[in-house]
XYZ file of C-alpha atoms in Angstrom:
591
model
C 39.362 -11.527 1.665
C 37.780 -9.878 4.749
C 40.909 -7.931 5.683
C 41.004 -6.526 2.055
C 37.388 -5.495 2.395
C 37.913 -3.801 5.787
C 40.739 -1.796 4.163
C 38.722 -0.771 1.032
C 35.427 0.072 2.939
C 34.536 3.183 4.699
C 34.150 2.934 8.376
C 30.670 3.355 9.701
C 27.734 1.817 11.443
C 26.328 -1.039 9.644
C 22.648 -2.091 9.267
C 21.235 -5.192 10.728
C 19.651 -7.956 8.920
C 20.388 -9.915 5.684
C 23.219 -8.160 3.859
C 23.587 -5.513 6.377
C 26.601 -6.813 8.320
C 29.625 -7.991 6.184
C 32.325 -8.876 8.688
C 33.934 -12.255 9.337
C 32.294 -12.337 12.698
C 28.825 -11.807 11.128
C 29.639 -14.738 8.690
C 30.413 -17.045 11.542
C 27.313 -16.106 13.332
C 25.248 -16.819 10.254
C 27.180 -20.096 9.853
C 26.419 -21.037 13.490
C 22.675 -20.465 12.860
C 22.763 -22.529 9.739
C 24.514 -25.264 11.444
C 21.959 -25.410 14.241
C 19.146 -25.362 11.584
C 20.439 -28.517 9.835
C 21.859 -30.596 12.731
C 19.623 -29.905 15.482
C 17.626 -32.930 16.768
C 16.757 -32.056 20.401
C 14.406 -29.111 20.872
C 13.407 -29.014 24.373
C 10.368 -26.889 25.620
C 8.871 -24.496 23.064
C 10.021 -20.929 23.983
C 7.354 -18.567 25.314
C 8.176 -15.380 23.761
C 4.514 -14.452 23.190
C 2.183 -14.993 26.170
C -1.595 -15.019 25.975
C -3.264 -13.261 29.019
C -6.914 -13.482 29.951
C -7.021 -10.263 31.850
C -7.648 -7.064 29.703
C -5.101 -4.193 29.746
C -7.863 -1.890 30.841
C -6.328 1.197 29.257
C -6.305 2.617 25.841
C -3.487 1.539 23.663
C -0.498 3.775 23.070
C -0.504 3.224 19.338
C -2.698 1.451 16.888
C 0.121 -0.520 15.325
C 3.573 -1.563 16.649
C 5.918 -2.528 13.836
C 8.703 -4.753 15.085
C 11.751 -4.684 12.609
C 12.190 -1.387 10.876
C 14.406 -1.846 7.847
C 11.617 -3.166 5.850
C 8.946 -2.435 8.333
C 9.321 1.258 7.858
C 7.731 1.096 4.544
C 4.470 -0.548 5.714
C 4.631 1.544 8.951
C 4.589 4.781 6.736
C 1.637 3.655 4.597
C -0.497 2.951 7.696
C 0.575 6.260 9.205
C -0.344 8.164 6.200
C -3.846 6.439 6.576
C -4.250 8.294 9.792
C -3.290 5.459 12.140
C -0.909 5.797 15.085
C 2.102 3.826 14.407
C 5.355 3.053 16.303
C 8.572 1.369 14.729
C 10.921 -0.715 16.918
C 14.316 -1.566 15.583
C 16.977 -3.400 17.710
C 19.816 -1.588 16.014
C 19.997 1.629 14.032
C 17.335 2.175 11.426
C 19.655 2.233 8.541
C 19.467 0.834 5.120
C 22.418 -1.516 4.072
C 25.153 -0.274 1.891
C 24.656 -2.816 -0.934
C 21.999 -1.886 -3.462
C 18.735 -3.655 -3.698
C 17.878 -4.646 -7.346
C 14.284 -4.125 -8.545
C 12.512 -3.059 -11.630
C 11.358 0.530 -12.192
C 7.691 -0.665 -11.950
C 8.231 -2.004 -8.443
C 10.013 1.262 -7.381
C 7.106 3.245 -8.800
C 4.629 1.428 -6.568
C 6.269 3.278 -3.650
C 5.439 6.430 -5.272
C 1.824 5.418 -6.027
C 1.446 4.540 -2.190
C 2.515 8.208 -1.323
C 6.010 6.831 0.306
C 8.186 8.798 -2.002
C 7.834 11.699 -4.379
C 8.856 11.095 -7.975
C 12.060 13.134 -7.498
C 12.927 11.221 -4.263
C 12.411 7.873 -6.203
C 14.730 9.042 -8.882
C 17.424 10.129 -6.271
C 17.253 6.568 -4.840
C 18.347 5.005 -8.165
C 21.944 4.493 -8.145
C 22.419 2.388 -11.341
C 20.264 1.217 -14.204
C 21.157 -1.163 -16.941
C 19.638 -3.424 -19.598
C 19.526 -6.016 -20.609
C 19.691 -9.021 -18.150
C 20.754 -12.553 -19.058
C 18.805 -15.532 -17.720
C 19.385 -19.509 -18.247
C 22.049 -21.973 -18.780
C 25.035 -20.849 -20.881
C 23.803 -17.721 -22.797
C 20.216 -18.745 -23.504
C 18.237 -15.463 -23.578
C 18.286 -11.806 -22.590
C 15.426 -9.940 -21.055
C 14.865 -6.130 -20.303
C 13.561 -4.242 -17.227
C 13.876 -7.159 -14.794
C 15.951 -6.277 -11.556
C 17.586 -3.841 -13.654
C 17.602 -0.970 -11.169
C 20.157 -0.615 -8.335
C 18.550 1.483 -5.617
C 20.181 2.823 -2.438
C 18.601 1.082 0.727
C 20.228 3.743 2.822
C 18.475 6.662 0.791
C 15.197 4.653 0.473
C 14.999 3.979 4.337
C 16.027 7.570 5.198
C 13.409 9.065 2.827
C 10.592 6.966 3.938
C 11.411 7.361 7.509
C 11.410 11.091 7.175
C 7.999 10.967 5.594
C 6.982 8.593 8.445
C 8.113 10.887 11.292
C 6.767 14.127 9.539
C 3.269 12.277 9.517
C 3.634 11.742 13.307
C 5.069 8.303 13.519
C 7.400 7.197 16.243
C 10.783 5.448 15.763
C 12.417 3.638 18.517
C 15.905 2.662 17.472
C 18.275 0.305 19.407
C 15.060 -1.003 21.158
C 14.691 -4.749 21.070
C 11.438 -6.556 21.721
C 12.026 -8.683 24.759
C 8.539 -10.241 25.382
C 5.002 -9.870 23.992
C 1.771 -10.376 26.063
C -1.381 -10.550 24.289
C -4.508 -9.310 26.229
C -8.149 -9.353 24.991
C -8.058 -5.573 24.357
C -4.484 -5.019 23.264
C -0.818 -6.252 23.164
C 1.776 -5.154 25.684
C 5.316 -5.165 24.416
C 8.175 -5.278 26.837
C 11.223 -3.386 25.496
C 14.972 -3.470 25.924
C 16.507 -0.073 25.052
C 20.026 -0.806 26.633
C 23.151 -1.127 24.786
C 23.447 2.369 23.350
C 20.061 3.529 24.482
C 16.833 4.100 22.633
C 16.419 6.766 19.987
C 17.911 7.903 16.820
C 21.578 7.358 16.152
C 21.737 10.908 14.757
C 19.233 12.409 17.215
C 20.007 14.978 19.910
C 20.887 13.888 23.462
C 17.549 15.525 24.613
C 15.570 13.269 21.937
C 17.408 10.067 23.257
C 16.701 10.950 26.815
C 13.029 11.624 25.997
C 12.830 8.223 24.345
C 14.492 6.516 27.345
C 12.016 8.244 29.747
C 9.059 7.009 27.727
C 9.527 3.665 29.489
C 10.348 0.066 28.672
C 6.872 -1.011 27.498
C 4.490 -0.089 24.845
C 0.890 -1.097 24.213
C -0.728 -1.460 20.716
C -4.033 -2.851 19.301
C -2.005 -4.916 16.682
C 1.668 -5.838 16.548
C 3.342 -6.450 13.002
C 6.218 -8.914 13.144
C 8.649 -7.813 10.349
C 11.745 -9.364 12.016
C 12.436 -11.745 9.191
C 12.785 -15.465 9.368
C 14.946 -15.312 12.592
C 11.951 -13.646 14.282
C 11.615 -14.800 18.036
C 7.844 -14.949 17.319
C 8.399 -17.222 14.317
C 10.848 -19.275 16.219
C 8.255 -19.889 18.821
C 5.617 -20.814 16.185
C 7.731 -23.022 14.155
C 9.531 -24.614 17.108
C 10.701 -28.186 16.252
C 10.128 -27.665 12.589
C 12.958 -27.907 10.107
C 12.770 -25.739 6.884
C 11.696 -27.713 3.737
C 14.288 -25.972 1.723
C 17.092 -23.340 2.108
C 18.584 -20.746 -0.333
C 22.287 -20.241 0.518
C 23.822 -17.192 -1.012
C 27.439 -15.745 -1.064
C 28.979 -12.917 -3.157
C 31.033 -9.801 -3.244
C 30.984 -6.461 -4.651
C 34.315 -5.837 -6.240
C 36.214 -3.163 -8.138
C 38.368 -4.015 -11.231
C 35.942 -5.062 -13.930
C 36.137 -3.713 -17.428
C 33.864 -0.667 -17.538
C 33.036 -1.247 -21.234
C 31.448 -4.600 -20.643
C 30.072 -3.922 -17.042
C 26.737 -2.740 -18.373
C 24.492 -5.709 -18.253
C 23.233 -8.128 -15.574
C 22.472 -11.745 -15.019
C 19.204 -12.500 -13.594
C 19.759 -16.372 -13.053
C 22.595 -17.953 -14.834
C 24.429 -21.321 -14.685
C 27.646 -22.292 -16.233
C 28.472 -25.611 -14.701
C 26.703 -28.857 -13.921
C 25.965 -29.986 -10.367
C 28.770 -30.576 -8.031
C 29.484 -34.250 -7.596
C 28.936 -36.450 -4.610
C 31.604 -36.930 -2.089
C 32.484 -40.366 -3.260
C 33.064 -39.038 -6.754
C 34.630 -35.759 -6.040
C 38.337 -36.763 -6.477
C 38.305 -36.744 -10.132
C 35.582 -34.194 -11.113
C 35.018 -31.784 -8.219
C 34.180 -28.386 -9.542
C 34.071 -29.417 -13.256
C 32.480 -27.033 -15.779
C 29.578 -28.023 -17.762
C 28.817 -27.217 -21.334
C 27.976 -23.442 -20.826
C 29.982 -20.239 -21.115
C 28.827 -16.784 -20.416
C 29.323 -13.479 -22.282
C 31.684 -11.960 -20.065
C 34.713 -13.997 -21.224
C 34.632 -17.202 -19.264
C 36.704 -19.907 -20.919
C 34.081 -22.749 -21.005
C 36.858 -25.198 -21.492
C 35.602 -27.786 -18.968
C 37.617 -26.841 -15.934
C 36.939 -24.521 -13.176
C 39.079 -25.610 -10.398
C 38.241 -26.851 -6.861
C 38.071 -24.905 -3.764
C 40.359 -27.079 -1.880
C 38.468 -26.482 1.193
C 38.581 -29.132 3.759
C 34.786 -29.247 4.269
C 33.963 -29.798 0.491
C 30.822 -28.728 -1.250
C 29.065 -31.753 -2.745
C 25.691 -32.324 -4.394
C 24.886 -28.770 -5.076
C 23.877 -26.870 -8.157
C 25.341 -23.284 -8.463
C 23.373 -20.401 -9.809
C 24.612 -16.928 -10.386
C 23.455 -13.302 -10.328
C 25.534 -10.337 -11.436
C 24.791 -6.651 -11.587
C 26.782 -3.399 -12.178
C 27.290 -1.550 -8.907
C 26.745 2.087 -8.423
C 30.038 2.721 -6.553
C 32.119 3.018 -9.693
C 32.105 2.025 -13.427
C 34.317 -1.100 -12.761
C 32.450 -2.121 -9.570
C 30.316 -5.217 -9.972
C 28.254 -7.271 -7.722
C 28.115 -11.135 -8.111
C 26.168 -13.621 -6.206
C 26.489 -17.364 -6.194
C 23.478 -19.309 -4.695
C 22.180 -22.720 -4.431
C 19.008 -24.473 -3.259
C 19.386 -27.101 -0.680
C 17.476 -29.181 1.948
C 18.532 -28.792 5.414
C 20.468 -32.052 5.982
C 23.468 -32.128 8.207
C 25.859 -32.917 5.239
C 25.113 -29.674 3.617
C 27.997 -27.197 3.411
C 28.630 -24.125 5.532
C 28.419 -20.664 4.150
C 32.195 -20.226 4.774
C 32.974 -23.342 2.563
C 30.470 -21.993 -0.168
C 32.271 -18.648 -0.107
C 35.600 -20.340 -0.537
C 34.142 -22.241 -3.645
C 32.678 -18.832 -4.979
C 36.102 -17.295 -4.703
C 37.546 -20.025 -7.015
C 34.661 -20.098 -9.499
C 33.755 -16.390 -9.834
C 36.760 -15.351 -11.907
C 35.963 -17.955 -14.528
C 32.241 -16.908 -14.481
C 33.206 -13.259 -15.103
C 36.459 -13.569 -17.109
C 38.541 -11.746 -14.676
C 41.696 -12.422 -12.556
C 41.456 -12.297 -8.713
C 44.575 -10.268 -8.498
C 43.015 -7.466 -10.494
C 40.007 -7.176 -8.076
C 39.466 -5.026 -4.833
C 36.814 -6.519 -2.611
C 34.627 -3.761 -1.437
C 31.901 -5.814 0.290
C 31.372 -9.475 1.153
C 27.680 -10.798 0.955
C 26.151 -13.798 2.393
C 22.935 -15.192 3.688
C 20.901 -18.067 4.636
C 16.993 -18.117 3.657
C 14.929 -20.886 4.901
C 11.644 -21.743 3.159
C 8.595 -23.697 4.369
C 5.857 -25.384 2.464
C 3.300 -24.051 4.794
C 3.713 -20.452 3.769
C 2.555 -17.837 4.163
C 2.624 -18.362 7.992
C -0.837 -18.284 9.477
C -1.192 -16.255 12.661
C -0.782 -18.340 15.835
C -1.882 -15.551 18.200
C -4.470 -12.805 18.302
C -3.264 -9.238 17.489
C 0.048 -10.475 16.083
C 0.632 -10.724 12.180
C 3.800 -11.761 10.355
C 4.695 -9.611 7.448
C 7.441 -9.903 4.913
C 10.128 -12.598 5.167
C 8.690 -13.560 8.676
C 5.520 -14.658 7.068
C 7.305 -16.657 4.255
C 5.604 -14.439 1.583
C 8.566 -14.385 -0.666
C 9.145 -16.894 -3.321
C 11.185 -20.032 -2.268
C 13.095 -19.203 -5.387
C 14.156 -15.826 -4.242
C 16.663 -14.579 -1.567
C 15.406 -11.000 -1.358
C 12.366 -9.867 0.493
C 12.031 -6.170 -0.886
C 10.415 -7.054 -4.189
C 7.846 -9.360 -2.406
C 7.090 -6.444 -0.005
C 6.629 -4.006 -2.726
C 4.243 -6.361 -4.426
C 2.133 -6.938 -1.257
C 2.411 -3.420 0.220
C -0.867 -1.969 -1.125
C -2.807 -5.072 -0.188
C -1.367 -5.300 3.424
C -1.957 -1.493 3.929
C -5.740 -1.780 2.966
C -6.269 -5.116 4.776
C -4.553 -3.987 8.001
C -6.401 -0.784 8.040
C -9.703 -2.355 7.602
C -9.010 -5.037 10.130
C -8.404 -2.179 12.718
C -11.419 -0.393 11.585
C -13.692 -3.284 12.221
C -11.799 -4.863 15.073
C -11.012 -7.995 13.270
C -7.879 -8.624 15.190
C -8.303 -12.212 16.394
C -6.031 -14.814 14.780
C -8.786 -16.312 12.612
C -9.493 -12.945 11.020
C -5.858 -12.000 10.545
C -5.398 -15.339 8.836
C -7.389 -14.034 5.942
C -4.572 -11.457 5.400
C -1.825 -14.336 5.350
C -4.033 -16.676 3.397
C -3.212 -19.658 1.270
C -1.519 -18.876 -1.977
C -1.292 -21.673 -4.564
C 1.278 -19.866 -6.724
C 3.628 -19.455 -3.719
C 3.036 -23.114 -2.591
C 3.505 -24.454 -5.903
C 6.790 -22.657 -6.473
C 8.292 -24.893 -3.670
C 8.254 -27.773 -6.082
C 10.238 -25.564 -8.492
C 12.958 -25.045 -5.865
C 12.952 -28.862 -5.210
C 13.504 -29.529 -8.983
C 16.496 -27.210 -8.941
C 18.282 -28.801 -6.048
C 20.266 -31.956 -5.753
C 19.379 -34.533 -3.169
C 21.858 -34.704 -0.342
C 22.167 -38.535 -0.833
C 22.716 -38.356 -4.592
C 25.535 -40.755 -5.610
C 27.891 -41.150 -8.481
C 25.125 -42.223 -10.849
C 23.089 -39.033 -10.525
C 22.813 -37.100 -13.797
C 24.674 -33.954 -13.060
C 23.384 -32.244 -16.262
C 19.722 -32.649 -15.338
C 19.046 -29.149 -13.733
C 20.897 -27.306 -16.534
C 18.945 -29.146 -19.159
C 15.582 -28.330 -17.326
C 16.409 -24.767 -16.918
C 17.650 -24.427 -20.594
C 14.616 -26.111 -21.981
C 12.295 -24.094 -19.687
C 13.909 -20.760 -20.656
C 13.901 -21.770 -24.509
C 10.227 -22.457 -24.137
C 9.502 -19.140 -22.561
C 11.629 -17.293 -24.895
C 9.598 -18.638 -27.875
C 6.252 -17.685 -25.999
C 7.471 -14.071 -25.368
C 7.624 -11.519 -22.497
C 4.020 -12.320 -21.130
C 5.338 -15.742 -20.154
C 8.929 -14.985 -19.304
C 8.573 -11.838 -17.263
C 6.241 -12.973 -14.587
C 8.309 -15.948 -13.899
C 11.572 -14.004 -13.703
C 9.665 -11.839 -10.966
C 8.421 -14.724 -8.896
C 4.946 -14.525 -10.064
C 3.141 -17.750 -11.019
C 0.083 -17.276 -13.416
C -1.946 -20.159 -14.855
C -1.846 -19.134 -18.468
C 2.136 -18.655 -18.724
C 2.570 -21.727 -16.624
C 0.347 -23.981 -18.728
C 1.765 -22.634 -22.011
C 5.321 -23.057 -20.946
C 4.696 -26.586 -19.656
C 2.839 -27.566 -22.822
C 5.794 -26.250 -24.857
C 8.235 -28.174 -23.021
C 6.281 -31.366 -23.222
C 5.974 -30.966 -26.984
C 9.645 -30.270 -27.313
C 10.902 -33.024 -25.021
C 8.101 -35.238 -23.623
C 10.767 -37.364 -21.801
C 11.549 -34.559 -19.370
C 8.292 -34.986 -17.435
C 9.022 -38.465 -16.255
C 12.420 -37.307 -15.331
C 11.063 -34.428 -13.182
C 8.820 -36.878 -11.412
C 11.697 -39.223 -10.681
C 13.738 -36.224 -9.306
C 11.258 -34.705 -6.972
C 9.253 -37.843 -6.139
C 5.579 -38.801 -6.358
C 4.457 -37.155 -3.109
C 6.003 -33.804 -3.968
C 4.530 -34.024 -7.526
C 1.079 -34.852 -6.188
C 1.409 -31.992 -3.772
C 2.225 -29.590 -6.684
C -0.745 -30.811 -8.729
C -2.984 -29.993 -5.671
C -1.665 -26.417 -5.821
C -2.085 -26.376 -9.675
C -5.874 -27.220 -9.159
C -5.813 -24.289 -6.505
C -4.249 -22.008 -9.108
C -7.061 -23.026 -11.638
C -9.766 -22.483 -9.072
C -8.373 -18.977 -7.937
C -7.967 -17.966 -11.634
C -11.683 -18.835 -12.157
C -12.915 -17.196 -8.870
C -10.887 -14.017 -9.544
C -12.517 -13.620 -12.985
C -16.040 -14.631 -11.684
C -16.125 -12.381 -8.574
C -15.775 -9.141 -10.568
C -19.287 -8.898 -11.374
C -20.290 -9.026 -7.604
C -18.088 -5.911 -6.588
C -21.073 -3.558 -6.241
C -22.770 -6.007 -4.018
C -19.663 -6.452 -1.882
C -19.474 -2.696 -1.182
C -23.002 -2.814 0.433
C -22.100 -5.519 2.868
C -21.995 -4.914 6.530
C -18.421 -4.038 7.813
C -17.289 -7.463 9.004
C -18.568 -9.551 6.158
C -17.147 -7.017 3.745
C -13.780 -7.308 5.386
C -13.863 -11.083 4.809
C -15.102 -10.882 1.308
C -12.422 -8.244 0.295
C -9.716 -10.555 1.708
C -11.112 -13.408 -0.168
C -11.038 -11.423 -3.332
C -7.465 -10.371 -2.666
C -6.519 -14.046 -1.934
C -7.887 -15.184 -5.240
C -6.220 -12.129 -7.173
C -2.726 -12.615 -5.653
C -2.898 -16.255 -5.370
C -3.596 -16.476 -9.187
C -0.923 -13.778 -9.815
C -3.572 -11.481 -11.343
C -2.046 -8.482 -9.440
C 0.870 -8.577 -11.623
C 0.688 -6.380 -14.796
C 3.334 -6.179 -17.456
């Protein structure tokens, strides 16, 4: 499969990060990291990537903000630069968007226009495909419109935003890795490594690259934004010794050879098989199909074939996403993903990819011999219940996937970034203005979010326990998903759309739960048995938080004129509290 992809793909430099590198070597690196994540028992001393110093720097900072991790960080860097701050972006590889499209809605793309990152025409030029409707649920439960229905080119987006950032005076340091971070009372000192190809732009002149090399191997900043993803060395230090509470494993391909006449719709979240059996019962039923069939021609006859992999894939529930690709009318991207805990018995990405390769033809109603592999996609996305991550150091703030702000049900950080981009821009600008850069003050930016914390229980409900035996009800997750979507379909778009875009709101949540309880009262005790009483009690705590935040967001509106008259520091904290209530209650989301 990888050999075929390499023959069909154009040569060129690949972006780093999730979905950027697609080689067999990259898959094995990702698998090695996933293996360590689920099997490590001895941790040793905590790494000291970030050090706190008592002595001040004694000199003005080179920049106001240093953004570490440029592929998604460039978006926030540009909004801050446009506000008049001095910003530098560090990227350990080339600052490129990946070849594979990002799927978002038109509303999410327009948020970049509203923030001044793109002109309307530029935004339109970044759209590579548009399709409607999208399918969601078990079997063929329902269709929805305008959810993840745009394919946008990350390469074009990143290039356009970078151009605007640099035109506004921002600095980009490519192939420049952060080696160490020292936090002083009056600033942060970043030790850089610009070796291995040199600092500077991959397409810049030799003079530009030499100039950046001569600028030195250190940078000082008033604030450091960690946009380096869940594998960030700063996050590694903070979370040292902590296993993730959940993991989303994703594999997929972009292939050529689908029927152009039917390659016009997408699947947002879809299942067509019951949960994979346990190892003890796999001999007779491994890979069996459930009672669903999709609209793309899968046979739904109760057989799907086994991967035959020596490792085996057990106690998992497979979900699917599929979208038309922009590279041609017969090109289509399909993802298979599953929610797991980080137990040692969980499968590798390579084993999951083998399973995908056996099941995808039935899911899409195609034959393998008719397909050309253009790209192979894979990723491991850990989630933690204590998200978003609170700052552990002064002058250092996690942003995006590094903070865990994305939903535990999602495996893409771009949509979460666009949702929070305006909030983060305003909060960071104001923090710099009032010098609220200690970790306590920055914690108001990455504050508790009951909607996000409560979503973790939903991930738990859609995963199969690693120790589940032959008696486990393999139809449970499909029944739960089907009943949930049936209830939301009857309640309409105001209930369905926020859920599909990873936004939890009190009204839609209560209405859909009430509808399900009326339809099938016996489902609630089954959910409690599956997730356990402690997890259910924890979820009820977050539900109470959602109720409280919804009330506070409504109540505080009448005090807005008074808040504007507060002194700078109290005004900063009050505005952050208002944002916490607004975003925590999902009230930032508008249909």
